[in-house]
PDB file of C-alpha atoms in Angstrom:
ATOM      1  CA  MET A  14      -5.231   2.627  46.734  1.00 50.00           C
ATOM      2  CA  LEU A  15      -7.026   5.550  45.233  1.00 49.00           C
ATOM      3  CA  PHE A  16      -7.671   6.721  48.756  1.00 51.00           C
ATOM      4  CA  THR A  17      -3.882   6.678  49.627  1.00 55.00           C
ATOM      5  CA  PHE A  18      -3.064   8.701  46.431  1.00 44.00           C
ATOM      6  CA  ALA A  19      -5.684  11.241  47.472  1.00 47.00           C
ATOM      7  CA  CYS A  20      -4.195  11.528  50.901  1.00 45.00           C
ATOM      8  CA  ILE A  21      -0.738  12.012  49.644  1.00 53.00           C
ATOM      9  CA  GLY A  22      -1.914  14.757  47.239  1.00 48.00           C
ATOM     10  CA  ALA A  23      -3.772  16.522  49.934  1.00 47.00           C
ATOM     11  CA  VAL A  24      -0.567  16.516  52.197  1.00 49.00           C
ATOM     12  CA  SER A  25       1.512  17.628  49.328  1.00 58.00           C
ATOM     13  CA  LEU A  26      -0.953  20.449  48.455  1.00 53.00           C
ATOM     14  CA  ALA A  27      -1.199  21.525  52.110  1.00 55.00           C
ATOM     15  CA  SER A  28       2.648  21.533  52.355  1.00 64.00           C
ATOM     16  CA  PHE A  29       2.951  23.624  48.962  1.00 58.00           C
ATOM     17  CA  SER A  30       0.312  26.030  50.155  1.00 64.00           C
ATOM     18  CA  ALA A  31       2.097  26.661  53.467  1.00 61.00           C
ATOM     19  CA  GLN A  32       5.366  27.271  51.585  1.00 70.00           C
ATOM     20  CA  LEU A  33       3.656  29.801  49.243  1.00 65.00           C
ATOM     21  CA  THR A  34       2.010  31.499  52.217  1.00 74.00           C
ATOM     22  CA  SER A  35       5.399  31.646  53.945  1.00 71.00           C
ATOM     23  CA  ALA A  36       7.055  33.091  50.670  1.00 65.00           C
ATOM     24  CA  PHE A  37       4.261  35.659  50.265  1.00 68.00           C
ATOM     25  CA  ILE A  38       4.836  36.849  54.103  1.00 76.00           C
ATOM     26  CA  TYR A  39       8.575  37.090  53.477  1.00 72.00           C
ATOM     27  CA  ALA A  40       8.073  39.060  50.279  1.00 74.00           C
ATOM     28  CA  CYS A  41       5.798  41.540  52.013  1.00 70.00           C
ATOM     29  CA  ILE A  42       8.381  41.930  54.826  1.00 80.00           C
ATOM     30  CA  GLY A  43      11.066  42.500  52.210  1.00 75.00           C
ATOM     31  CA  VAL A  44       9.031  45.138  50.480  1.00 70.00           C
ATOM     32  CA  CYS A  45       8.373  46.950  53.683  1.00 71.00           C
ATOM     33  CA  ILE A  46      11.995  46.941  54.711  1.00 77.00           C
ATOM     34  CA  GLY A  47      12.970  48.249  51.195  1.00 72.00           C
ATOM     35  CA  MET A  48      10.334  50.997  51.365  1.00 71.00           C
ATOM     36  CA  PHE A  49      11.531  52.005  54.821  1.00 78.00           C
ATOM     37  CA  ILE A  50      15.146  52.241  53.626  1.00 74.00           C
ATOM     38  CA  LEU A  51      14.178  54.061  50.525  1.00 75.00           C
ATOM     39  CA  SER A  52      11.910  56.494  52.296  1.00 77.00           C
ATOM     40  CA  SER A  53      14.314  57.363  55.140  1.00 81.00           C
ATOM     41  CA  SER A  54      17.418  57.685  53.125  1.00 84.00           C
ATOM     42  CA  SER A  55      15.714  59.913  50.458  1.00 83.00           C
ATOM     43  CA  LYS A  56      14.186  61.898  53.152  1.00 87.00           C
ATOM     44  CA  LYS A  57      17.740  62.551  54.769  1.00 87.00           C
ATOM     45  CA  ALA A  58      19.204  63.371  51.458  1.00 82.00           C
ATOM     46  CA  ALA A  59      16.317  65.929  50.835  1.00 87.00           C
ATOM     47  CA  LYS A  60      17.129  67.580  54.166  1.00 92.00           C
ATOM     48  CA  GLU A  61      20.832  67.627  53.666  1.00 92.00           C
ATOM     49  CA  TYR A  62      21.164  68.134  49.880  1.00 91.00           C
ATOM     50  CA  PRO A  63      18.033  69.836  48.648  1.00 89.00           C
ATOM     51  CA  GLU A  64      19.062  70.754  45.140  1.00 91.00           C
ATOM     52  CA  LEU A  65      21.895  71.037  42.693  1.00 95.00           C
ATOM     53  CA  ARG A  66      22.284  74.680  41.630  1.00 96.00           C
ATOM     54  CA  ILE A  67      24.394  75.488  38.491  1.00 96.00           C
ATOM     55  CA  ARG A  68      24.968  78.821  37.061  1.00 96.00           C
ATOM     56  CA  VAL A  69      24.257  78.901  33.348  1.00 96.00           C
ATOM     57  CA  PRO A  70      24.274  81.445  30.558  1.00 95.00           C
ATOM     58  CA  GLU A  71      21.502  83.967  30.255  1.00 93.00           C
ATOM     59  CA  ASN A  72      18.399  82.548  28.624  1.00 93.00           C
ATOM     60  CA  ALA A  73      19.738  79.007  28.762  1.00 95.00           C
ATOM     61  CA  GLU A  74      16.452  77.378  28.738  1.00 95.00           C
ATOM     62  CA  ASN A  75      15.683  78.706  25.228  1.00 94.00           C
ATOM     63  CA  SER A  76      19.036  78.048  23.752  1.00 95.00           C
ATOM     64  CA  PRO A  77      19.522  75.625  20.970  1.00 95.00           C
ATOM     65  CA  GLU A  78      21.984  73.580  23.062  1.00 96.00           C
ATOM     66  CA  TRP A  79      19.375  73.008  25.944  1.00 97.00           C
ATOM     67  CA  GLN A  80      16.555  72.163  23.518  1.00 96.00           C
ATOM     68  CA  GLN A  81      18.558  69.605  21.709  1.00 97.00           C
ATOM     69  CA  TRP A  82      20.112  68.220  24.780  1.00 97.00           C
ATOM     70  CA  ALA A  83      16.709  67.845  26.570  1.00 96.00           C
ATOM     71  CA  GLN A  84      15.224  66.118  23.459  1.00 96.00           C
ATOM     72  CA  GLN A  85      18.393  63.716  23.140  1.00 96.00           C
ATOM     73  CA  ASN A  86      18.033  62.663  26.874  1.00 96.00           C
ATOM     74  CA  GLY A  87      14.351  62.306  27.160  1.00 95.00           C
ATOM     75  CA  TYR A  88      13.340  65.373  29.199  1.00 96.00           C
ATOM     76  CA  LYS A  89       9.940  66.734  28.639  1.00 95.00           C
ATOM     77  CA  LEU A  90       8.487  70.107  29.709  1.00 95.00           C
ATOM     78  CA  ASN A  91       5.370  69.945  31.935  1.00 94.00           C
ATOM     79  CA  GLU A  92       2.668  72.539  32.681  1.00 94.00           C
ATOM     80  CA  GLN A  93       4.615  73.929  35.717  1.00 94.00           C
ATOM     81  CA  GLY A  94       7.697  74.711  33.672  1.00 92.00           C
ATOM     82  CA  LEU A  95       9.686  71.638  34.968  1.00 95.00           C
ATOM     83  CA  TRP A  96      11.792  69.492  32.680  1.00 96.00           C
ATOM     84  CA  ILE A  97      11.087  65.816  33.672  1.00 95.00           C
ATOM     85  CA  LYS A  98      12.638  62.573  32.879  1.00 93.00           C
ATOM     86  CA  GLY A  99      11.184  59.290  33.963  1.00 87.00           C
ATOM     87  CA  ALA A 100       8.072  58.638  36.284  1.00 76.00           C
ATOM     88  CA  GLY A 101       6.549  55.715  38.028  1.00 63.00           C
ATOM     89  CA  ILE A 102       5.756  54.554  41.478  1.00 66.00           C
ATOM     90  CA  PHE A 103       8.695  53.113  43.504  1.00 64.00           C
ATOM     91  CA  THR A 104      11.132  54.708  41.094  1.00 74.00           C
ATOM     92  CA  SER A 105      12.965  58.012  40.696  1.00 84.00           C
ATOM     93  CA  PHE A 106      12.682  60.670  38.148  1.00 91.00           C
ATOM     94  CA  THR A 107      14.634  63.845  37.468  1.00 94.00           C
ATOM     95  CA  GLU A 108      13.388  67.347  37.588  1.00 96.00           C
ATOM     96  CA  ILE A 109      15.290  70.329  35.982  1.00 97.00           C
ATOM     97  CA  ARG A 110      14.056  73.880  36.178  1.00 96.00           C
ATOM     98  CA  PHE A 111      15.512  77.195  35.365  1.00 96.00           C
ATOM     99  CA  VAL A 112      15.380  80.102  37.796  1.00 95.00           C
ATOM    100  CA  GLY A 113      17.036  83.262  36.560  1.00 92.00           C
ATOM    101  CA  ASN A 114      20.510  82.230  35.429  1.00 94.00           C
ATOM    102  CA  GLU A 115      20.455  79.012  37.473  1.00 96.00           C
ATOM    103  CA  LEU A 116      19.724  75.466  36.515  1.00 97.00           C
ATOM    104  CA  LEU A 117      18.180  73.508  39.376  1.00 97.00           C
ATOM    105  CA  ALA A 118      18.465  69.721  39.156  1.00 96.00           C
ATOM    106  CA  GLN A 119      16.778  67.252  41.708  1.00 96.00           C
ATOM    107  CA  GLU A 120      16.369  63.564  41.817  1.00 93.00           C
ATOM    108  CA  CYS A 121      12.798  62.595  42.991  1.00 92.00           C
ATOM    109  CA  VAL A 122      12.027  59.356  44.736  1.00 89.00           C
ATOM    110  CA  LYS A 123       8.312  58.593  44.190  1.00 86.00           C
ATOM    111  CA  LEU A 124       6.653  56.655  47.072  1.00 84.00           C
ATOM    112  CA  PRO A 125       2.973  55.826  47.678  1.00 82.00           C
ATOM    113  CA  PHE A 126       2.827  58.517  50.367  1.00 82.00           C
ATOM    114  CA  GLY A 127       4.687  61.339  48.675  1.00 85.00           C
ATOM    115  CA  VAL A 128       7.942  62.452  46.818  1.00 89.00           C
ATOM    116  CA  ASN A 129      11.152  63.126  48.234  1.00 91.00           C
ATOM    117  CA  ARG A 130      13.389  65.413  46.216  1.00 93.00           C
ATOM    118  CA  PHE A 131      17.227  65.922  46.598  1.00 94.00           C
ATOM    119  CA  ALA A 132      20.215  67.085  44.676  1.00 94.00           C
ATOM    120  CA  LEU A 133      20.966  65.044  41.640  1.00 94.00           C
ATOM    121  CA  ASN A 134      24.650  64.825  42.770  1.00 95.00           C
ATOM    122  CA  ALA A 135      23.724  63.967  46.425  1.00 93.00           C
ATOM    123  CA  PRO A 136      26.207  61.292  48.010  1.00 91.00           C
ATOM    124  CA  ILE A 137      23.651  58.662  48.747  1.00 89.00           C
ATOM    125  CA  MET A 138      23.453  55.136  47.377  1.00 87.00           C
ATOM    126  CA  ILE A 139      19.789  55.382  46.007  1.00 81.00           C
ATOM    127  CA  GLY A 140      19.965  55.169  42.212  1.00 82.00           C
ATOM    128  CA  LYS A 141      23.667  56.067  42.228  1.00 88.00           C
ATOM    129  CA  PRO A 142      24.479  54.305  38.900  1.00 89.00           C
ATOM    130  CA  VAL A 143      21.509  56.010  37.195  1.00 88.00           C
ATOM    131  CA  ARG A 144      22.142  59.388  38.624  1.00 90.00           C
ATOM    132  CA  LYS A 145      25.838  59.077  37.633  1.00 93.00           C
ATOM    133  CA  SER A 146      24.690  58.440  33.964  1.00 93.00           C
ATOM    134  CA  LYS A 147      22.484  61.514  34.256  1.00 94.00           C
ATOM    135  CA  ILE A 148      25.285  63.641  35.555  1.00 95.00           C
ATOM    136  CA  LYS A 149      27.533  62.395  32.697  1.00 96.00           C
ATOM    137  CA  ALA A 150      25.021  63.675  30.204  1.00 96.00           C
ATOM    138  CA  LEU A 151      24.489  66.911  32.004  1.00 97.00           C
ATOM    139  CA  ASN A 152      28.315  67.444  31.972  1.00 97.00           C
ATOM    140  CA  GLN A 153      28.168  67.088  28.207  1.00 96.00           C
ATOM    141  CA  LEU A 154      25.671  70.119  28.166  1.00 96.00           C
ATOM    142  CA  LEU A 155      27.744  71.984  30.593  1.00 96.00           C
ATOM    143  CA  GLU A 156      30.878  71.429  28.351  1.00 96.00           C
ATOM    144  CA  GLN A 157      28.932  72.951  25.419  1.00 95.00           C
ATOM    145  CA  TRP A 158      28.253  76.084  27.567  1.00 96.00           C
ATOM    146  CA  GLN A 159      32.030  76.043  28.607  1.00 95.00           C
ATOM    147  CA  LEU A 160      31.072  75.461  32.356  1.00 96.00           C
ATOM    148  CA  PRO A 161      32.910  73.285  34.831  1.00 96.00           C
ATOM    149  CA  PRO A 162      31.586  69.752  35.234  1.00 96.00           C
ATOM    150  CA  ILE A 163      29.627  68.487  38.231  1.00 94.00           C
ATOM    151  CA  THR A 164      30.611  65.469  40.207  1.00 92.00           C
ATOM    152  CA  LEU A 165      28.573  62.962  42.118  1.00 82.00           C
ATOM    153  CA  ASN A 166      29.566  63.741  45.695  1.00 72.00           C
TER     154      ASN A 166
END
């Protein structure tokens, strides 16, 4: 009788192990497909919509409006002079920089083999709800500067 229970247990364990292996293989396939879609669509967006350029008042980066907005919205200045929000692998982050009287805003998709940068308002599905909220916040700043709002294309 003990032998029978041991045999049943071994068969059940083997069956469970096979199911676990199949689940792992399908998960790996799903991750690969997701990475391919993320990579190809963000690469296409980077080609077609490289950056969002907004004319801003002179010396806007040093203005109290910008400093307060950046702090409230979680943007941090790095060593290269970029204001960055967010980070992490397989996620996106936002880069804002000032060049002359222009604010340049890009969404950046971080992949294991590089970063694809495209305009914050590019008309693609990647991170659309998050980018929409970032644009809404940016429009609040533009309103303070009495500039027209931007839209998510």
